Coordinates of C-alpha atoms in Angstrom, one line a residue:
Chain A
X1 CA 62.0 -6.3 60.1
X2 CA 63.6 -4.3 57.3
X3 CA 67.7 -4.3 57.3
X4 CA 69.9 -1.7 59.1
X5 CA 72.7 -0.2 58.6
X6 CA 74.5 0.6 61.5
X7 CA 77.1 1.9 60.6
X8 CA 76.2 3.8 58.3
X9 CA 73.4 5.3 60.4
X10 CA 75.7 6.0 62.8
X11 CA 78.1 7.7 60.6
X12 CA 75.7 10.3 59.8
X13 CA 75.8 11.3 63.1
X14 CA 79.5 11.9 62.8
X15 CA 79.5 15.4 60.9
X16 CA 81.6 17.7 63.3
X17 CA 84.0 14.6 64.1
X18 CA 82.6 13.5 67.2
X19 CA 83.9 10.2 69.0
X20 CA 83.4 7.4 66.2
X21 CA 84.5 4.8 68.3
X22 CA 81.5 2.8 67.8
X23 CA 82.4 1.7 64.1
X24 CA 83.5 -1.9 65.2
X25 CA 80.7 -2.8 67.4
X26 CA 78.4 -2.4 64.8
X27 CA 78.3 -4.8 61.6
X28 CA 76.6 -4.5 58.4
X29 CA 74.1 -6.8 57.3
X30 CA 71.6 -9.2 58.8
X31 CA 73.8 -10.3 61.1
X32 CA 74.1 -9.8 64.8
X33 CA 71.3 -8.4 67.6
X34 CA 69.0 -5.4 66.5
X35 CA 69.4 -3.8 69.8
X36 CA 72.7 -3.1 70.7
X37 CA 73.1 0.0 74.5
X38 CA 76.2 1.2 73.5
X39 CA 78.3 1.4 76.6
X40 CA 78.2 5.7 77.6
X41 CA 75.7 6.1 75.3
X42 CA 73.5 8.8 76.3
X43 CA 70.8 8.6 79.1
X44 CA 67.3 10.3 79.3
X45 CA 64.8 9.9 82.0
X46 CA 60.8 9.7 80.6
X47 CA 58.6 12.2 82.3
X48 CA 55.6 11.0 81.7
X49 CA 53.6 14.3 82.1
X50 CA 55.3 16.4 80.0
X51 CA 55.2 13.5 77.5
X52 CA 58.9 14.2 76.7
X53 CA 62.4 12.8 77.8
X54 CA 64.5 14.9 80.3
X55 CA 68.4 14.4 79.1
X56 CA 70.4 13.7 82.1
X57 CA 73.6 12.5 80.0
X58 CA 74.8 14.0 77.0
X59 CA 78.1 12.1 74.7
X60 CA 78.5 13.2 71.2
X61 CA 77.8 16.3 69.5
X62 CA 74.4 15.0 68.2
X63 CA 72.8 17.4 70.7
X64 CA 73.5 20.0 68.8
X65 CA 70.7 19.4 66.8
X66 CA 68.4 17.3 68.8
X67 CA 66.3 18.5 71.8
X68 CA 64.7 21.2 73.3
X69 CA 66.0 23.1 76.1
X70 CA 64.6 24.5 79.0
X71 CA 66.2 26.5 81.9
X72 CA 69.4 25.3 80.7
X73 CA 68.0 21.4 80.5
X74 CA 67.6 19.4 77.2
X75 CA 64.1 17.7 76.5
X76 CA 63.5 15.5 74.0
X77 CA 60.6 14.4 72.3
X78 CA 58.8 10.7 71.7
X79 CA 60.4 10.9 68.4
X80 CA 64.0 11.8 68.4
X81 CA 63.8 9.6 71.8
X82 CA 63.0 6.6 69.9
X83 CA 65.3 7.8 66.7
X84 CA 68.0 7.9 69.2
X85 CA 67.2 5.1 71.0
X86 CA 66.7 2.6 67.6
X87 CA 70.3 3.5 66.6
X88 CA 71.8 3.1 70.2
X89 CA 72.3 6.3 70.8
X90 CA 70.3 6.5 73.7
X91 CA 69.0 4.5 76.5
X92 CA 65.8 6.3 78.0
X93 CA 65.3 5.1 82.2
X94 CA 61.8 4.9 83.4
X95 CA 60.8 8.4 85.5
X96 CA 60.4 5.8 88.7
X97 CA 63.9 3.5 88.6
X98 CA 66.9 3.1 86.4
X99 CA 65.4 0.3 84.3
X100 CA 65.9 1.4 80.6
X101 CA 62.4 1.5 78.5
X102 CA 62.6 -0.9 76.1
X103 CA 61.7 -0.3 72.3
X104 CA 58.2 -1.8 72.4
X105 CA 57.6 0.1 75.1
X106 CA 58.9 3.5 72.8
X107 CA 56.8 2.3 70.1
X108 CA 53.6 1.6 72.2
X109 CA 53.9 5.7 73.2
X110 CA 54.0 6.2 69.5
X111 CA 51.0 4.0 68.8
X112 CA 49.1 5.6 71.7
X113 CA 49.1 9.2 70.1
X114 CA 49.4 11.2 73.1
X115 CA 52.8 12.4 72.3
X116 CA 52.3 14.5 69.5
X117 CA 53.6 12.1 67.1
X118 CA 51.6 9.2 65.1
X119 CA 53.7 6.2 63.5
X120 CA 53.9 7.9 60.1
X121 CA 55.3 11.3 61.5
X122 CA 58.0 9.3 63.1
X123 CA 58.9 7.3 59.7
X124 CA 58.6 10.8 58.0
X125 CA 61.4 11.7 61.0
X126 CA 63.2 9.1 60.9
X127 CA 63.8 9.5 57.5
X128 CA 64.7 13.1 56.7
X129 CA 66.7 12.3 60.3
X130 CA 69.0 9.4 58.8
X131 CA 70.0 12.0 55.5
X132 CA 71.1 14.1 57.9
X133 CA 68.5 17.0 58.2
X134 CA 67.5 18.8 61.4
X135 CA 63.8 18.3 62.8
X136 CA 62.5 20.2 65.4
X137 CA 58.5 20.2 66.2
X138 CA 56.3 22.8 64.2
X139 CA 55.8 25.9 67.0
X140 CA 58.1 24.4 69.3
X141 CA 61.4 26.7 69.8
X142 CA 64.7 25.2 70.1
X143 CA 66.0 27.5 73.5
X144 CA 63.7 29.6 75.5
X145 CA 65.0 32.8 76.7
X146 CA 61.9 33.8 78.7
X147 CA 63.1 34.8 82.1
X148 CA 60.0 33.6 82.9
X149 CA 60.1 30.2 81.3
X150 CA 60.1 28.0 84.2
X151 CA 61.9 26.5 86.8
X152 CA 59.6 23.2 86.8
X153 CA 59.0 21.4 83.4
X154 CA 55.6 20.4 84.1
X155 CA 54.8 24.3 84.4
X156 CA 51.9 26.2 82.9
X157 CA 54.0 27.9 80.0
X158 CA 53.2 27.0 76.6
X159 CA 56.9 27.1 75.4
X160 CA 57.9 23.7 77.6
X161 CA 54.7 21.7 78.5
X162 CA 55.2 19.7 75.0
X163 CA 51.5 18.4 76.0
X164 CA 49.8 22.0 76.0
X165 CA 51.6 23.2 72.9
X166 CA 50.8 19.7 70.8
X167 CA 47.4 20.4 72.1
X168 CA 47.0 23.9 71.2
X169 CA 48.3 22.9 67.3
X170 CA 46.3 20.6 67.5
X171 CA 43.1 22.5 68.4
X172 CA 44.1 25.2 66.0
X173 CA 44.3 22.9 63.1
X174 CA 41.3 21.1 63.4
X175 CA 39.9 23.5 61.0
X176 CA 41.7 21.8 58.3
X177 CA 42.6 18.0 57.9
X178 CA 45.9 18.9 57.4
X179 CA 48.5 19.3 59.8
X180 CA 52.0 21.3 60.2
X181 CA 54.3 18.7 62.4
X182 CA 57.8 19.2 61.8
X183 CA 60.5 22.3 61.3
X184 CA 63.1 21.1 58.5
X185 CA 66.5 22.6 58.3
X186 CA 69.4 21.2 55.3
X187 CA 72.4 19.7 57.2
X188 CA 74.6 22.5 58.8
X189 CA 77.2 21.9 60.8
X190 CA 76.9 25.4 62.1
X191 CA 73.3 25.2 63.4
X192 CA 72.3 26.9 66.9
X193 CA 69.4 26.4 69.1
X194 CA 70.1 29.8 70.1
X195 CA 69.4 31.0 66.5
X196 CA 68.7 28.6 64.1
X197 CA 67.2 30.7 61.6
X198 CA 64.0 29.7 59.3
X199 CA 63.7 26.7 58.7
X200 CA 63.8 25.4 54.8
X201 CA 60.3 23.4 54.8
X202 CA 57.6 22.8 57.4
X203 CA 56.3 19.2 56.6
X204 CA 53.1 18.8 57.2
X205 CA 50.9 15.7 56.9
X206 CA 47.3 15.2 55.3
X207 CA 46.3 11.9 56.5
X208 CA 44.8 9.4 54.0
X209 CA 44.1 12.2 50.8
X210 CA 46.2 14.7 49.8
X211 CA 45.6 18.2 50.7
X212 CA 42.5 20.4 49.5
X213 CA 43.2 23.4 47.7
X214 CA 41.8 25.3 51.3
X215 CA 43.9 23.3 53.3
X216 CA 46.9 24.8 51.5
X217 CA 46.2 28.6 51.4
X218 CA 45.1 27.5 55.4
X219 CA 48.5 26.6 56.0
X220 CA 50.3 28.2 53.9
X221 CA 48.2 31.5 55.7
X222 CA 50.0 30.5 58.9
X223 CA 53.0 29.1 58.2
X224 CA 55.7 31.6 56.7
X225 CA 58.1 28.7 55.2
X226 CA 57.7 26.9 52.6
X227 CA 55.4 23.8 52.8
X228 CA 56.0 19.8 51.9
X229 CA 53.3 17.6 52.6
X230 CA 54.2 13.9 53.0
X231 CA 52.7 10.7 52.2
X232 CA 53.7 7.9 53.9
X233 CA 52.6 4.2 53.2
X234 CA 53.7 1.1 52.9
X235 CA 57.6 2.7 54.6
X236 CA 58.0 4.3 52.0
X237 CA 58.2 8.4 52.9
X238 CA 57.3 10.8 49.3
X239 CA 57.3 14.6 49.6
X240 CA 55.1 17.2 47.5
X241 CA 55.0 20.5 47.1
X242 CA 52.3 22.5 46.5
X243 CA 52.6 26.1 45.0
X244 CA 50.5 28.9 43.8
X245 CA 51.9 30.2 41.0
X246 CA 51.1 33.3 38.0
X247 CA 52.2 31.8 34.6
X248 CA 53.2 35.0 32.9
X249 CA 52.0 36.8 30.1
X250 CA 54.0 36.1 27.3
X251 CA 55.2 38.4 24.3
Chain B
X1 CA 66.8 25.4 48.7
X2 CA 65.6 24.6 45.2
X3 CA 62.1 23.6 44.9
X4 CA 61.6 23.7 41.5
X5 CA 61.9 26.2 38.7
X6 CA 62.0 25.1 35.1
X7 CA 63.6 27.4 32.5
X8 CA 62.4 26.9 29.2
X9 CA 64.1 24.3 27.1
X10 CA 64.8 26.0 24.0
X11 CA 65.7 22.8 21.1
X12 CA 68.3 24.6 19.5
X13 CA 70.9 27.4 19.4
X14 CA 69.2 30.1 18.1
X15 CA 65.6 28.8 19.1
X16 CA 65.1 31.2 21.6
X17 CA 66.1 34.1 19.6
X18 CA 63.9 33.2 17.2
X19 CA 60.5 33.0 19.7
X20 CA 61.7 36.7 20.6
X21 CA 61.7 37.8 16.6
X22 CA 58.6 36.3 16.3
X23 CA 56.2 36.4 19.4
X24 CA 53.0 34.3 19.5
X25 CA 50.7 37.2 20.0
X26 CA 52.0 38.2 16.5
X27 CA 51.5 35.5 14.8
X28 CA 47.9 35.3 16.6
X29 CA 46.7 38.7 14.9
X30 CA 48.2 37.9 11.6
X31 CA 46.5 34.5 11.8
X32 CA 43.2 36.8 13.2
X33 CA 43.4 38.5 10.5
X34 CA 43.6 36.4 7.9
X35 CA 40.8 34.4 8.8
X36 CA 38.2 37.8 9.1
X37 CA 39.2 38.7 5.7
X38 CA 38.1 35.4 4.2
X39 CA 34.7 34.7 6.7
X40 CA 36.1 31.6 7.3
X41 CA 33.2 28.8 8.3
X42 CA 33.7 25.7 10.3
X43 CA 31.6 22.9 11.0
X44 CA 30.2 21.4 13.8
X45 CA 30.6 17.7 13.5
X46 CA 30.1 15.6 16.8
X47 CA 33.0 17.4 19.0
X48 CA 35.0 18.6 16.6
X49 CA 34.7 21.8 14.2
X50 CA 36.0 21.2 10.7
X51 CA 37.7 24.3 8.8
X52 CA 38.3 24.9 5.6
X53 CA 41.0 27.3 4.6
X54 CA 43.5 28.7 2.5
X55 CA 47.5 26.7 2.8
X56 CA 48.6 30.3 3.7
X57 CA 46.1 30.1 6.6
X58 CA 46.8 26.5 7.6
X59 CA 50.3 27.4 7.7
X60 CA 49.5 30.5 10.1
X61 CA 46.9 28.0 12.0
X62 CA 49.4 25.2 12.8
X63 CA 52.2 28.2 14.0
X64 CA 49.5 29.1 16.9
X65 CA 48.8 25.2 16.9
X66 CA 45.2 25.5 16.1
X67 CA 44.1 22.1 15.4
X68 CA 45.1 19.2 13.4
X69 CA 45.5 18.9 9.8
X70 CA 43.3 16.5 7.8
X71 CA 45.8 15.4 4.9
X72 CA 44.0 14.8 2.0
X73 CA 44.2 14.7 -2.1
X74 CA 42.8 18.6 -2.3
X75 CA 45.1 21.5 -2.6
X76 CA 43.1 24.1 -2.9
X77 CA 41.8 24.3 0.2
X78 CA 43.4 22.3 3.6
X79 CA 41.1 20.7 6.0
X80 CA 41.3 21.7 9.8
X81 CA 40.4 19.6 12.5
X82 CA 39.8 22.1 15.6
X83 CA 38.6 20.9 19.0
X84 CA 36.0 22.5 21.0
X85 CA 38.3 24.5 23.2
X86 CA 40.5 25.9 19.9
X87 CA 37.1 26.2 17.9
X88 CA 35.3 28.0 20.4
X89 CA 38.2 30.5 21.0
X90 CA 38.7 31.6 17.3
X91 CA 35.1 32.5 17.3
X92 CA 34.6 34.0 20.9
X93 CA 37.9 35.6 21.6
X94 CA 39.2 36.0 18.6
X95 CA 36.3 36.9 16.4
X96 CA 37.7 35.7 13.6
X97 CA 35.5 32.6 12.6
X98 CA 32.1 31.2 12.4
X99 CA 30.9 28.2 12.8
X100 CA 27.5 26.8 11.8
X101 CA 25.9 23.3 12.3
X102 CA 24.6 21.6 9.8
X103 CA 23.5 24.4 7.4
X104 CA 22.3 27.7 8.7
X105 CA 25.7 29.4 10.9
X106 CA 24.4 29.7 14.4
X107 CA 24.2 33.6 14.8
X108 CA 24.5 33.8 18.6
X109 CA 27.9 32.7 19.5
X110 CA 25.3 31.6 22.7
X111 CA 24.2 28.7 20.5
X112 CA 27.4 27.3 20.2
X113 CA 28.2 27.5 23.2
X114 CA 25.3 25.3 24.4
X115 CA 25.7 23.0 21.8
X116 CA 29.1 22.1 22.7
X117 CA 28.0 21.9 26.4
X118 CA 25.6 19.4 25.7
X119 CA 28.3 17.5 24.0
X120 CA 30.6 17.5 26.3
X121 CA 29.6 18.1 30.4
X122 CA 33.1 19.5 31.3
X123 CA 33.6 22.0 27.9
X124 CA 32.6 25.3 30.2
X125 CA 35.2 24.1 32.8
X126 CA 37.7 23.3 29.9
X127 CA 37.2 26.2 27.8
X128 CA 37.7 28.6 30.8
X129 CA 40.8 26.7 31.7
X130 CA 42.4 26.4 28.1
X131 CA 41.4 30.8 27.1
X132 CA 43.2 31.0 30.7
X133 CA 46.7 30.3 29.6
X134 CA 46.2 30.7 25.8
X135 CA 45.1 34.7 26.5
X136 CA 48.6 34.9 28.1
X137 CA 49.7 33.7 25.4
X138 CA 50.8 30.2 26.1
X139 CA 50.5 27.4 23.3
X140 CA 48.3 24.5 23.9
X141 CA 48.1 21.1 22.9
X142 CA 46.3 18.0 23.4
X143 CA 48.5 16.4 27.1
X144 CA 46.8 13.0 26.3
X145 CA 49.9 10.9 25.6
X146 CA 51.3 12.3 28.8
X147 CA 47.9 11.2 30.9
X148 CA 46.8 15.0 31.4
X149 CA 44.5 17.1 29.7
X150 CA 46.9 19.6 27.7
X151 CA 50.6 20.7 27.2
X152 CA 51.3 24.2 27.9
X153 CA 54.5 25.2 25.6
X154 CA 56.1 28.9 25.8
X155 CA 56.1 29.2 22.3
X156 CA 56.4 26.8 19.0
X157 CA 57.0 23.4 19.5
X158 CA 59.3 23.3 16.7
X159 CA 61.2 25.7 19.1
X160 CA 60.9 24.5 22.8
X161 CA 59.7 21.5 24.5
X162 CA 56.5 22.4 26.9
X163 CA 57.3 23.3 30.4
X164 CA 53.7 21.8 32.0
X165 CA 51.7 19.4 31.9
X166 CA 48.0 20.7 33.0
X167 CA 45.2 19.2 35.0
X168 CA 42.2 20.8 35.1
X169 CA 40.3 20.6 38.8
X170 CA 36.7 21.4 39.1
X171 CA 34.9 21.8 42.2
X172 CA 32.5 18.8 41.6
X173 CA 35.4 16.9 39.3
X174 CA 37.4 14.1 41.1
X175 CA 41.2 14.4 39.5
X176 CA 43.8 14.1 42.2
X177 CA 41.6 12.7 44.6
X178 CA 43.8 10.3 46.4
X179 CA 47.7 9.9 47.0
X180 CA 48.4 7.7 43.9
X181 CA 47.1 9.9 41.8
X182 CA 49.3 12.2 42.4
X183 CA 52.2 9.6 42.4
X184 CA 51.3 8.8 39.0
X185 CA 50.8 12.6 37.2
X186 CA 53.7 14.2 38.9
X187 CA 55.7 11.0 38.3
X188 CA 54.8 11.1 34.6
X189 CA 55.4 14.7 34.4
X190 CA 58.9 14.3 35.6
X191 CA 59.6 11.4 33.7
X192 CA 59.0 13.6 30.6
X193 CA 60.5 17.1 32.7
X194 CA 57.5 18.8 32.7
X195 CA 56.2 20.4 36.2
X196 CA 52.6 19.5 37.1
X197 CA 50.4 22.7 36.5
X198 CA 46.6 22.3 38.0
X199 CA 43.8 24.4 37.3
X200 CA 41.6 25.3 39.4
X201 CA 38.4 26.5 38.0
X202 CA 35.9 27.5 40.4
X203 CA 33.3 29.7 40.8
X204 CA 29.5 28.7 39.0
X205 CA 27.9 26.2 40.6
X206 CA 26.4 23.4 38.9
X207 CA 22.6 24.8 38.9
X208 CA 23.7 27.9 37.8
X209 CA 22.2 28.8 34.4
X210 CA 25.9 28.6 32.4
X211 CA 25.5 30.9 29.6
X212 CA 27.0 32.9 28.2
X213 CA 28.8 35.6 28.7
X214 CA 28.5 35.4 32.4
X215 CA 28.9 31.7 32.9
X216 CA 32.7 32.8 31.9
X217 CA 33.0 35.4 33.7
X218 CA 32.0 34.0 37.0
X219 CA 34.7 31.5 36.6
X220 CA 38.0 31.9 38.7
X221 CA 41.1 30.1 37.5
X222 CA 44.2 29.5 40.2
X223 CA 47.3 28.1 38.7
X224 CA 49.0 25.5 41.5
X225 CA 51.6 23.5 40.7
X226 CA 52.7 20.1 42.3
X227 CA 55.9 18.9 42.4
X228 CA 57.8 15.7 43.9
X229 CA 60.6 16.6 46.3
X230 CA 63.6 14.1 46.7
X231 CA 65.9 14.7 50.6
X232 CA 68.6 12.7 49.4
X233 CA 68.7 15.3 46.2
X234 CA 68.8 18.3 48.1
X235 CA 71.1 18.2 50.6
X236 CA 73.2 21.0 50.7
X237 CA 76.1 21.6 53.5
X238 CA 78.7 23.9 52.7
X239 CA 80.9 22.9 55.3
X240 CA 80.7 19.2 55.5
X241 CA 80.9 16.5 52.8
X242 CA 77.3 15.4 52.1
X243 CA 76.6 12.2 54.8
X244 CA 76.3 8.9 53.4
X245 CA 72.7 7.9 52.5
X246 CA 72.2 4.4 54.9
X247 CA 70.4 1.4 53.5
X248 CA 67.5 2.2 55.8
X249 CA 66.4 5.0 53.6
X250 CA 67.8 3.1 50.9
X251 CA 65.4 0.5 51.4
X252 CA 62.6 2.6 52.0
X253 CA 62.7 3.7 48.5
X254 CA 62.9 0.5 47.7
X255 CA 64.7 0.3 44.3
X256 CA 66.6 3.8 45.2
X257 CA 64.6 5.9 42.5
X258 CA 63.8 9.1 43.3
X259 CA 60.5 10.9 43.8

């Protein structure tokens, strides 16, 4: 297993000054366990048909930029659940009991695909995640201010059944091989669910070969920001951009 | 956020003054000219097209970079190596040359054409590629040392170094076809700060009788450039110091170099 830094993951979390209390349980190195519950870490229960993580206790402002929410409740995805949960920042309970999932567990939702997000989306995530950027899900708003948005998670409405809406993208891009997956913001300290703006880059992923030239104008068709596709292999996580351009006509 | 955007890299003060004194498509008519007035003949000779002409000429040919000089003992006349794509343009868009193969000068600029087809299986593709950018304007070169198929400089090279290196992409032509090919070509464009320009060329399909003149102008050129992105480069938080980068992405780069 590669090395971790925890403390300096867990600094990154610390932007706006939150409780950084956690610097001396965590040593650098090899040494000591991988998998370390912070005491009053945070705590999410796993609803299995939603396919997404209901937050029940919030500590630290990493909130701020993690999570959906819903009639005033914060969801979170298979992959900021697991993020959070690598770096001990959150313990996610089974929907039936208290027991906390374990990683394998996390990582066997991953590996299943029915979550909306395959092993190298999650390394793409984890990475932009660790630097410090904010990653919401392509077509997934932060807040919904519907007054109809729903009382019950597991409700018909496109804007929280994570399942339905991963399965509309996905039926909508299966004209293309390519796929938009995640909403990229820079690091703000100052970000809102409530309006976070455009985001600076949609990446989106093209499996095994890069983007065709239709696959682009596609995406680029539905998707107003601008576009990074990513190639992950081997861990290692490489962004491209692809642009139409008009060399000018010169004097 | 900054994508990318290369200005030109003018190589000295001055330089970029001088490109505006002097624009290309002046130095093309003069050198159009010139070459009209003296009927000047090149040569077909496998796939290349040797010139002769006058040092004024070779002078006014190597300011457009057309071609290669072949050094020799003569001085009265200078020997000009042209490639297909610089030959072909001289005589078809500039008028200003003709070119015969071996003895009687092929009268139909048709003739050429096929001839240097049969020579070469991707010239139509090429040659619609390279007039693309060199009827804006642009100066082109040979991008073989940099692993593509030409440099595309904004003027001189004596006066700026070339903003993109250019891949041509044909429908039935495999370039770029999988992810480390494009590691390598926008990693060796970077390495030598030029952005990665494609062309596309589409538009005649390979049955298609490719003759001219309509062979040409069936073809449809997009420009797309590619270009690596680095997150740890382009972080930008006005408010907060930027966060440390932890060994975990560290390592993932492995040796920390940047895309």
């Amino acid at each position: 297993m590669e090395e971790k830094d925890w403390e300096g993951s867990s600094s990154s979390e610390n932007e706006a000054g939150f409780p950084n209390d956690d610097d001396e349980e965590f040593h650098s190195g090899g040494s000591g366990p991988r998998l370390q519950f912070r005491v009053g870490s945070s705590k999410a229960r796993w609803i299995a048909e939603l396919r997404m993580a209901e937050v029940e206790v919030k500590r630290g402002k990493l909130w701020t930029t993690t999570g959906i929410i819903r009639s005033g409740k914060a969801y979170c995805f298979i992959e900021e659940a697991l993020y959070l949960s690598e770096i001990g920042e959150l313990q996610i309970l089974g929907d039936k009991d208290d027991t906390v999932i374990p990683l394998k567990d996390l990582y066997e939702k991953i590996a299943e695909g029915k979550s909306g997000c395959c092993w190298e989306n999650y390394e793409a995530y984890r990475y932009l995640k660790s630097l410090g950027y904010i990653i919401g899900r392509h077509g997934v708003p932060w807040t919904s201010k519907d007054a109809a948005a729903v009382s019950t998670p597991s409700g018909e409405e496109e804007s929280v059944c994570a399942s339905d809406t991963v399965t509309k993208l996905l039926g909508d891009m299966q004209i293309c091989e390519a796929r938009a997956v995640f909403d990229v913001y820079l690091p703000n300290s100052r970000f809102k669910k409530s309006s976070p703006g455009e985001p600076n880059f949609v990446a989106c992923f093209s499996g095994d070969s890069p983007p065709s030239k239709e696959d682009i104008k596609f995406l680029q068709s539905r998707v107003a920001a601008p576009l990074m596709f990513c190639h992950i292999a081997q861990g290692r996580v490489s962004f491209f951009s692809f642009s139409s351009i008009d060399l000018p006509v010169l004097p | 956020m900054q994508l990318q955007s290369m200005a030109p890299r003018w190589k000295w003060k001055g330089a970029a003054a001088k490109a505006l004194a002097e624009p290309i498509s002046e130095s093309i008519s003069e050198l159009q000219h010139s070459l009209t007035k003296t009927e000047s003949l090149g040569s077909l000779s496998s796939c290349n097209v040797l010139l002769a002409v006058e040092p004024e000429q070779a002078e006014l040919l190597d300011r457009c970079c057309f071609g290669r000089l072949v050094l020799s003992a003569e001085t009265v006349k200078k020997w000009i190596q042209l490639s297909f794509e610089e030959a072909f343009y001289l005589l078809y868009n500039l008028k200003c040359i003709k070119i015969n193969l071996q003895g009687p000068s092929l009268e139909k600029e048709a003739e050429t054409w096929m001839y240097m087809r049969s020579k070469r299986s991707n010239f139509p593709v090429f040659f619609k590629a390279y007039s693309h950018l060199r009827s804006k304007n642009w100066v082109l070169r040979s991008g073989l040392q940099y692993g593509v198929d030409f440099v595309a400089y904004r003027h001189h090279p004596s006066l700026v170094h070339s903003e993109y290196s250019v891949l041509i992409r044909s429908g039935d032509s495999d370039r770029l076809r999988v992810w480390s090919d494009i590691h390598c070509t926008v990693r060796l464009s970077g390495s030598v700060a030029k952005t990665l320009l494609t062309l596309h060329v589409s538009g005649n399909s390979d049955r298609e009788d490719l003759s001219l003149p309509a062979c040409l102008d069936n073809y449809i050129v997009e420009e797309q450039t590619i270009s690596g992105w680095s997150p740890e480069l382009s972080r930008e938080d006005e408010t907060n110091p930027k966060p440390n980068v932890t060994t975990v992405s560290k390592a993932r780069l492995g040796d920390g170099r940047h895309v």
